Amino acid sequence: MNAVLTGVWSDLVGQDVVVAALRHAVEAVSPVEGSRERGMTHAWLFTGPPGSGRSTAAVAFAAALQCERGGCGECQSCRTARAGSHPDITVLDTDGLSIGVGEAREIVRTAALRPALGRWQIIVVEDADRLTDQAANALLKAIEEPSPSTVWMLCAPAVEDVITTIRSRCRPVLLRTPSVEAITRLLVERDGIAEADARAAASASQGHIGRARGLARDPEARRRRADILGLPHSLRTLGDCLRAAKRIDDEATARANAYCDVADEREKADLKTSWGVEERGKRPAGYAGALSALTKEQDRRRKRMARDSIDGVLLDLLSFLRDVMAVQLGAGQQLINADVADDVAAMARDRSPEAIVEAIDAVVGCREALEANAAPLLAVEHMMTRFLP
């Protein structure tokens, strides 16, 4: 039975062991500014699978370190920390494919500042695995020799995703995939979802809390998932494969555009304001370069969001194929996609185990190709052709 987590820790579903370790570190900190006692260190590396709550844990820890009561969740410090407005907690995130050296140098300058209100100057780097080599090297010196009141918190899927020189200087914090029971309880108690619906969403999410919430709340998300899970058994011709691939690519592009179009315009307007650019006036020196850099970063964000959307489709397909193989092997394991058990059983009857293994290899290969920056449509088309009977 998981303990009931309160205060700033309440959103860390199924992470009791991690919370206990972080609480111990908070309690070990001396009230004397800049001192560090056993259990506390200057650099932390939060790792875990997608949806496990890496950045949530880091921000909760940051809030608890700033709070005079160790993370009560009610004081001004805790509230501003969780809202992202605490002056001494800086979160570096990225919507792009990478975190560049310019962003890294700016965050290093912030890390060197003395705290304005709290005891610590805390830097949270989400997606530290996206640091370029130059950016990682820019951070390395600051992490090696931090200011007395600075705490670094890096987040990445796995320890190996961060360069050796940085990870060797961080204390690791490994988050596990939340259980179906823990996510179900969260959806029922906090979101008011009916238990049967909550359990179905929790199972389908494969431990990703945000995705579980989306499936439980959004009928359109459930429809998209049902369409995806129906693909493997419906492909009969090469034309079917090409049409399915184009649809996946088009929908991913449309979802990325829906977000990025609005964000791009807002950011360009903010850039004009910051440079004092008038609609028909003369452009200040340097503005063209700043606009070009912003446009390139926006293009990277758009590509990343479309790619991530396709990757979500691939994960759904992998979960479906896993269920098919479990049925074929008589493993007796609970299905991830129990709501489409009839489709799973039908494909298990119609395809050989060897064909399912080949399909799984195709999905894994497509994910690797996308990670290597292959053209998404071509990668998905190639994958789909290997689903044919």
Short mmCIF file of C-alpha atoms in Angstrom, two decimals:
data_model
loop_
_atom_site.label_atom_id
_atom_site.label_comp_id
_atom_site.label_asym_id
_atom_site.label_seq_id
_atom_site.Cartn_x
_atom_site.Cartn_y
_atom_site.Cartn_z
CA MET A 1 0.00 0.00 0.00
CA ASN A 2 1.47 3.32 -1.08
CA ALA A 3 1.69 6.08 1.48
CA VAL A 4 -0.48 9.14 1.06
CA LEU A 5 1.74 11.96 -0.14
CA THR A 6 0.93 15.50 0.93
CA GLY A 7 2.21 19.02 0.35
CA VAL A 8 4.45 19.58 -2.65
CA TRP A 9 4.89 15.81 -3.00
CA SER A 10 1.23 15.05 -3.68
CA ASP A 11 1.60 14.85 -7.48
CA LEU A 12 4.33 12.19 -7.36
CA VAL A 13 2.18 9.15 -8.01
CA GLY A 14 3.73 5.83 -6.97
CA GLN A 15 7.10 7.37 -6.04
CA ASP A 16 7.15 6.75 -2.28
CA VAL A 17 10.81 5.64 -2.20
CA VAL A 18 11.96 8.70 -4.15
CA VAL A 19 9.95 11.06 -1.96
CA ALA A 20 11.44 9.51 1.18
CA ALA A 21 14.97 10.09 -0.12
CA LEU A 22 14.25 13.67 -1.16
CA ARG A 23 12.57 14.44 2.16
CA HIS A 24 15.65 13.11 3.96
CA ALA A 25 17.82 15.48 1.92
CA VAL A 26 15.55 18.42 2.75
CA GLU A 27 15.64 17.57 6.45
CA ALA A 28 19.44 17.25 6.34
CA VAL A 29 19.96 20.81 5.13
CA SER A 30 21.26 23.09 7.83
CA PRO A 31 19.48 26.43 8.28
CA VAL A 32 22.88 28.12 7.98
CA GLU A 33 23.05 29.50 4.43
CA GLY A 34 25.32 27.63 2.10
CA SER A 35 26.09 24.68 4.35
CA ARG A 36 25.45 21.14 3.20
CA GLU A 37 25.05 18.15 5.44
CA ARG A 38 24.85 14.44 4.78
CA GLY A 39 21.98 13.62 2.42
CA MET A 40 22.17 16.88 0.52
CA THR A 41 24.36 17.61 -2.48
CA HIS A 42 24.73 20.34 -5.09
CA ALA A 43 23.71 18.35 -8.21
CA TRP A 44 20.94 15.80 -8.84
CA LEU A 45 20.01 13.72 -11.86
CA PHE A 46 16.35 12.65 -12.07
CA THR A 47 15.79 9.76 -14.47
CA GLY A 48 12.81 7.59 -15.33
CA PRO A 49 10.53 6.60 -18.21
CA PRO A 50 8.27 9.15 -19.93
CA GLY A 51 5.34 10.11 -17.72
CA SER A 52 7.00 9.00 -14.49
CA GLY A 53 7.25 12.60 -13.31
CA ARG A 54 10.93 13.51 -13.54
CA SER A 55 10.46 17.27 -13.77
CA THR A 56 7.52 17.12 -11.33
CA ALA A 57 9.81 15.49 -8.76
CA ALA A 58 12.56 18.04 -9.39
CA VAL A 59 10.23 21.02 -8.98
CA ALA A 60 8.67 19.48 -5.84
CA PHE A 61 12.15 18.99 -4.39
CA ALA A 62 13.06 22.57 -5.29
CA ALA A 63 9.92 23.84 -3.57
CA ALA A 64 10.63 21.78 -0.46
CA LEU A 65 14.19 23.13 -0.25
CA GLN A 66 12.90 26.71 -0.36
CA CYS A 67 10.05 26.08 2.10
CA GLU A 68 10.69 26.75 5.79
CA ARG A 69 8.45 23.76 6.59
CA GLY A 70 10.03 21.35 4.15
CA GLY A 71 7.39 21.46 1.43
CA CYS A 72 4.09 22.23 3.13
CA GLY A 73 2.44 23.08 -0.18
CA GLU A 74 0.52 25.99 1.36
CA CYS A 75 2.98 28.83 1.95
CA GLN A 76 3.85 31.54 -0.55
CA SER A 77 7.14 29.89 -1.39
CA CYS A 78 5.52 26.54 -2.21
CA ARG A 79 2.74 28.12 -4.23
CA THR A 80 5.08 30.23 -6.35
CA ALA A 81 7.43 27.29 -6.84
CA ARG A 82 4.65 25.07 -8.18
CA ALA A 83 3.29 27.90 -10.32
CA GLY A 84 6.71 28.48 -11.89
CA SER A 85 7.10 32.01 -10.55
CA HIS A 86 9.52 31.57 -7.63
CA PRO A 87 12.43 34.02 -8.20
CA ASP A 88 15.04 31.51 -7.02
CA ILE A 89 13.84 28.48 -9.01
CA THR A 90 14.61 28.56 -12.73
CA VAL A 91 13.31 25.82 -15.03
CA LEU A 92 15.05 25.39 -18.38
CA ASP A 93 12.79 23.52 -20.78
CA THR A 94 12.73 23.31 -24.54
CA ASP A 95 10.18 22.72 -27.23
CA GLY A 96 12.96 22.27 -29.78
CA LEU A 97 15.09 19.32 -30.74
CA SER A 98 18.01 20.45 -28.59
CA ILE A 99 19.24 22.84 -25.92
CA GLY A 100 21.95 25.03 -27.39
CA VAL A 101 25.06 26.59 -25.93
CA GLY A 102 23.44 30.05 -25.77
CA GLU A 103 20.67 28.80 -23.48
CA ALA A 104 23.21 26.89 -21.39
CA ARG A 105 25.43 29.94 -20.87
CA GLU A 106 22.43 32.04 -19.86
CA ILE A 107 21.39 29.47 -17.25
CA VAL A 108 24.97 29.32 -15.93
CA ARG A 109 24.83 33.09 -15.37
CA THR A 110 21.57 32.68 -13.47
CA ALA A 111 23.06 29.88 -11.35
CA ALA A 112 25.85 32.19 -10.19
CA LEU A 113 23.41 34.71 -8.68
CA ARG A 114 22.69 34.84 -4.98
CA PRO A 115 19.16 33.84 -3.98
CA ALA A 116 16.71 36.75 -3.89
CA LEU A 117 14.32 35.30 -1.31
CA GLY A 118 15.03 31.66 -0.58
CA ARG A 119 18.02 29.80 0.77
CA TRP A 120 19.01 28.34 -2.59
CA GLN A 121 19.42 29.33 -6.22
CA ILE A 122 17.92 26.25 -7.90
CA ILE A 123 18.26 25.37 -11.59
CA VAL A 124 16.03 22.64 -13.05
CA VAL A 125 17.07 21.45 -16.53
CA GLU A 126 14.28 19.46 -18.14
CA ASP A 127 15.30 17.19 -21.02
CA ALA A 128 18.99 17.31 -20.13
CA ASP A 129 19.43 14.57 -22.72
CA ARG A 130 18.77 17.27 -25.36
CA LEU A 131 21.85 19.30 -24.39
CA THR A 132 24.23 19.66 -27.32
CA ASP A 133 27.87 18.78 -26.63
CA GLN A 134 28.76 22.47 -26.47
CA ALA A 135 25.86 23.18 -24.12
CA ALA A 136 26.82 20.28 -21.84
CA ASN A 137 30.40 21.52 -21.69
CA ALA A 138 29.13 25.00 -20.80
CA LEU A 139 27.24 23.52 -17.84
CA LEU A 140 30.04 21.24 -16.71
CA LYS A 141 32.23 23.88 -15.05
CA ALA A 142 29.25 25.33 -13.14
CA ILE A 143 28.22 21.88 -11.92
CA GLU A 144 31.80 20.98 -10.97
CA GLU A 145 32.33 24.16 -8.96
CA PRO A 146 28.89 25.50 -7.99
CA SER A 147 28.25 28.58 -5.92
CA PRO A 148 27.65 27.65 -2.26
CA SER A 149 23.92 28.32 -2.53
CA THR A 150 23.33 26.77 -5.96
CA VAL A 151 21.58 23.44 -6.56
CA TRP A 152 21.40 21.83 -10.01
CA MET A 153 18.60 19.40 -10.91
CA LEU A 154 18.87 17.67 -14.29
CA CYS A 155 16.14 15.47 -15.78
CA ALA A 156 16.61 12.79 -18.45
CA PRO A 157 15.06 9.45 -19.44
CA ALA A 158 18.18 7.48 -18.41
CA VAL A 159 21.54 8.11 -16.78
CA GLU A 160 23.28 7.12 -20.02
CA ASP A 161 21.54 9.98 -21.86
CA VAL A 162 23.70 12.52 -20.02
CA ILE A 163 27.43 12.84 -20.72
CA THR A 164 29.69 10.99 -18.30
CA THR A 165 31.47 14.07 -16.95
CA ILE A 166 28.17 15.59 -15.82
CA ARG A 167 26.36 12.50 -14.56
CA SER A 168 29.38 11.46 -12.48
CA ARG A 169 28.97 14.70 -10.50
CA CYS A 170 25.25 14.25 -9.82
CA ARG A 171 23.40 12.18 -7.27
CA PRO A 172 21.02 9.88 -9.20
CA VAL A 173 17.29 9.75 -8.46
CA LEU A 174 15.51 6.95 -10.32
CA LEU A 175 11.75 7.22 -10.71
CA ARG A 176 9.78 4.12 -11.57
CA THR A 177 6.77 3.70 -13.82
CA PRO A 178 3.64 4.32 -11.69
CA SER A 179 1.43 1.27 -11.29
CA VAL A 180 -1.99 0.98 -12.91
CA GLU A 181 -3.50 0.96 -9.41
CA ALA A 182 -1.76 4.20 -8.41
CA ILE A 183 -2.80 6.03 -11.57
CA THR A 184 -6.35 4.70 -11.29
CA ARG A 185 -6.59 6.00 -7.74
CA LEU A 186 -5.30 9.41 -8.84
CA LEU A 187 -7.87 9.69 -11.62
CA VAL A 188 -10.71 8.62 -9.36
CA GLU A 189 -9.82 10.75 -6.34
CA ARG A 190 -8.58 13.94 -8.01
CA ASP A 191 -10.30 13.99 -11.38
CA GLY A 192 -13.60 12.37 -10.48
CA ILE A 193 -13.32 9.71 -13.21
CA ALA A 194 -15.45 6.58 -12.85
CA GLU A 195 -13.29 3.71 -11.63
CA ALA A 196 -13.77 1.48 -14.69
CA ASP A 197 -12.89 4.33 -17.07
CA ALA A 198 -9.96 5.36 -14.89
CA ARG A 199 -8.55 1.83 -14.86
CA ALA A 200 -8.88 1.49 -18.63
CA ALA A 201 -7.10 4.81 -19.17
CA ALA A 202 -4.40 3.95 -16.63
CA SER A 203 -3.69 0.62 -18.31
CA ALA A 204 -3.65 2.09 -21.83
CA SER A 205 -1.32 4.92 -20.75
CA GLN A 206 1.48 2.45 -19.89
CA GLY A 207 2.40 4.41 -16.80
CA HIS A 208 2.26 7.90 -18.35
CA ILE A 209 0.18 10.00 -15.98
CA GLY A 210 -0.43 12.87 -18.39
CA ARG A 211 -1.57 10.51 -21.12
CA ALA A 212 -3.86 8.67 -18.70
CA ARG A 213 -5.54 11.95 -17.81
CA GLY A 214 -5.91 12.83 -21.47
CA LEU A 215 -7.50 9.48 -22.33
CA ALA A 216 -9.83 9.66 -19.35
CA ARG A 217 -11.02 13.20 -20.07
CA ASP A 218 -10.89 13.57 -23.86
CA PRO A 219 -13.19 11.49 -26.12
CA GLU A 220 -11.20 12.60 -29.16
CA ALA A 221 -8.01 11.17 -27.65
CA ARG A 222 -9.80 7.87 -27.10
CA ARG A 223 -11.07 7.89 -30.69
CA ARG A 224 -7.58 8.50 -32.07
CA ARG A 225 -6.19 5.65 -30.00
CA ALA A 226 -8.93 3.27 -31.16
CA ASP A 227 -8.15 4.16 -34.79
CA ILE A 228 -4.45 3.51 -34.24
CA LEU A 229 -5.01 0.15 -32.59
CA GLY A 230 -7.26 -0.88 -35.46
CA LEU A 231 -4.52 -0.34 -38.06
CA PRO A 232 -2.37 -3.50 -37.77
CA HIS A 233 -5.24 -5.87 -38.51
CA SER A 234 -6.76 -3.69 -41.24
CA LEU A 235 -3.78 -3.40 -43.60
CA ARG A 236 -4.22 -5.63 -46.64
CA THR A 237 -2.56 -3.87 -49.59
CA LEU A 238 0.36 -1.54 -50.25
CA GLY A 239 -2.14 1.24 -50.84
CA ASP A 240 -3.59 0.67 -47.36
CA CYS A 241 -0.10 1.07 -45.90
CA LEU A 242 0.67 4.28 -47.77
CA ARG A 243 -2.68 5.84 -46.87
CA ALA A 244 -2.31 4.89 -43.20
CA ALA A 245 1.21 6.35 -43.08
CA LYS A 246 0.10 9.60 -44.70
CA ARG A 247 -2.79 9.93 -42.28
CA ILE A 248 -0.50 9.46 -39.28
CA ASP A 249 1.97 12.02 -40.65
CA ASP A 250 -0.78 14.51 -41.56
CA GLU A 251 -2.44 14.29 -38.15
CA ALA A 252 0.90 14.72 -36.34
CA THR A 253 1.71 17.75 -38.49
CA ALA A 254 -1.73 19.26 -37.90
CA ARG A 255 -1.45 18.87 -34.11
CA ALA A 256 2.02 20.44 -34.14
CA ASN A 257 0.81 23.30 -36.32
CA ALA A 258 -2.21 23.98 -34.14
CA TYR A 259 0.09 24.69 -31.19
CA CYS A 260 3.05 26.21 -33.00
CA ASP A 261 1.17 28.65 -35.21
CA VAL A 262 -0.17 30.46 -32.15
CA ALA A 263 3.10 30.23 -30.20
CA ASP A 264 5.17 31.44 -33.17
CA GLU A 265 3.10 34.58 -33.65
CA ARG A 266 3.20 35.40 -29.94
CA GLU A 267 6.97 34.97 -29.78
CA LYS A 268 7.56 37.09 -32.89
CA ALA A 269 5.35 39.83 -31.47
CA ASP A 270 7.29 39.69 -28.19
CA LEU A 271 10.57 39.91 -30.13
CA LYS A 272 9.36 42.99 -32.00
CA THR A 273 8.34 44.63 -28.75
CA SER A 274 11.65 43.88 -27.05
CA TRP A 275 13.58 45.36 -29.99
CA GLY A 276 11.25 48.33 -30.36
CA VAL A 277 10.31 47.38 -33.90
CA GLU A 278 7.46 49.30 -35.50
CA GLU A 279 5.30 47.86 -38.27
CA ARG A 280 6.66 50.15 -40.99
CA GLY A 281 9.67 51.55 -39.23
CA LYS A 282 13.35 50.89 -39.71
CA ARG A 283 14.64 47.63 -38.19
CA PRO A 284 17.34 48.08 -35.52
CA ALA A 285 20.75 46.59 -36.18
CA GLY A 286 20.80 43.01 -34.94
CA TYR A 287 17.05 42.47 -35.18
CA ALA A 288 17.31 40.44 -38.40
CA GLY A 289 19.74 38.04 -36.75
CA ALA A 290 17.54 37.68 -33.68
CA LEU A 291 14.50 37.00 -35.87
CA SER A 292 16.43 34.42 -37.89
CA ALA A 293 17.55 32.62 -34.71
CA LEU A 294 13.99 32.62 -33.38
CA THR A 295 12.60 31.28 -36.66
CA LYS A 296 15.10 28.43 -36.69
CA GLU A 297 14.22 27.50 -33.11
CA GLN A 298 10.51 27.61 -33.95
CA ASP A 299 11.09 25.29 -36.91
CA ARG A 300 12.94 22.86 -34.63
CA ARG A 301 10.07 22.96 -32.14
CA ARG A 302 7.52 22.25 -34.88
CA LYS A 303 9.50 19.25 -36.10
CA ARG A 304 9.99 17.91 -32.60
CA MET A 305 6.30 18.16 -31.71
CA ALA A 306 5.28 16.37 -34.93
CA ARG A 307 7.89 13.70 -34.34
CA ASP A 308 6.80 13.23 -30.72
CA SER A 309 3.20 12.87 -31.87
CA ILE A 310 4.20 10.11 -34.28
CA ASP A 311 6.21 8.45 -31.53
CA GLY A 312 3.05 8.30 -29.42
CA VAL A 313 1.37 6.39 -32.25
CA LEU A 314 4.32 3.99 -32.41
CA LEU A 315 4.12 3.31 -28.68
CA ASP A 316 0.43 2.46 -29.02
CA LEU A 317 1.25 0.06 -31.83
CA LEU A 318 3.97 -1.57 -29.75
CA SER A 319 1.56 -2.08 -26.85
CA PHE A 320 -0.98 -3.68 -29.21
CA LEU A 321 1.61 -6.03 -30.71
CA ARG A 322 2.82 -6.91 -27.22
CA ASP A 323 -0.72 -7.93 -26.33
CA VAL A 324 -0.99 -10.04 -29.49
CA MET A 325 2.23 -11.86 -28.65
CA ALA A 326 1.11 -12.40 -25.05
CA VAL A 327 -2.06 -14.09 -26.32
CA GLN A 328 -0.14 -16.20 -28.84
CA LEU A 329 2.30 -17.40 -26.21
CA GLY A 330 -0.39 -18.00 -23.60
CA ALA A 331 1.59 -15.88 -21.16
CA GLY A 332 -1.47 -15.22 -19.02
CA GLN A 333 -0.52 -11.56 -18.61
CA GLN A 334 -3.09 -8.81 -18.31
CA LEU A 335 -3.62 -7.01 -21.59
CA ILE A 336 -2.55 -3.38 -21.82
CA ASN A 337 -5.35 -2.77 -24.30
CA ALA A 338 -8.08 -4.84 -22.71
CA ASP A 339 -10.74 -2.63 -24.29
CA VAL A 340 -9.82 -4.00 -27.75
CA ALA A 341 -9.31 -7.60 -26.65
CA ASP A 342 -11.35 -8.91 -29.61
CA ASP A 343 -9.02 -7.20 -32.11
CA VAL A 344 -6.00 -8.55 -30.24
CA ALA A 345 -7.40 -12.08 -30.34
CA ALA A 346 -8.25 -11.79 -34.05
CA MET A 347 -4.72 -10.75 -35.00
CA ALA A 348 -3.25 -13.43 -32.75
CA ARG A 349 -5.23 -16.01 -34.73
CA ASP A 350 -4.50 -14.58 -38.17
CA ARG A 351 -0.75 -13.93 -37.89
CA SER A 352 2.15 -16.14 -36.90
CA PRO A 353 4.36 -15.28 -33.92
CA GLU A 354 7.18 -14.71 -36.42
CA ALA A 355 5.09 -12.12 -38.24
CA ILE A 356 4.35 -10.32 -34.97
CA VAL A 357 8.05 -10.26 -34.09
CA GLU A 358 8.78 -8.77 -37.52
CA ALA A 359 6.11 -6.11 -36.96
CA ILE A 360 7.57 -5.25 -33.56
CA ASP A 361 11.02 -4.94 -35.14
CA ALA A 362 9.53 -2.62 -37.75
CA VAL A 363 8.05 -0.29 -35.13
CA VAL A 364 11.30 -0.23 -33.15
CA GLY A 365 13.21 0.46 -36.36
CA CYS A 366 10.87 3.33 -37.20
CA ARG A 367 11.43 4.91 -33.78
CA GLU A 368 15.19 4.65 -34.27
CA ALA A 369 14.93 6.18 -37.74
CA LEU A 370 12.93 9.13 -36.42
CA GLU A 371 15.47 9.61 -33.64
CA ALA A 372 18.15 9.75 -36.34
CA ASN A 373 16.15 12.51 -38.07
CA ALA A 374 14.79 10.44 -40.96
CA ALA A 375 11.90 11.84 -42.99
CA PRO A 376 8.83 10.91 -40.88
CA LEU A 377 6.52 9.97 -43.76
CA LEU A 378 9.08 7.69 -45.41
CA ALA A 379 9.94 6.02 -42.09
CA VAL A 380 6.29 5.33 -41.27
CA GLU A 381 5.56 4.09 -44.81
CA HIS A 382 8.43 1.61 -44.57
CA MET A 383 7.16 0.40 -41.20
CA MET A 384 3.60 -0.05 -42.42
CA THR A 385 4.62 -2.25 -45.34
CA ARG A 386 6.01 -4.78 -42.88
CA PHE A 387 2.58 -5.11 -41.26
CA LEU A 388 1.16 -6.76 -44.37
CA PRO A 389 0.10 -10.42 -43.98
#
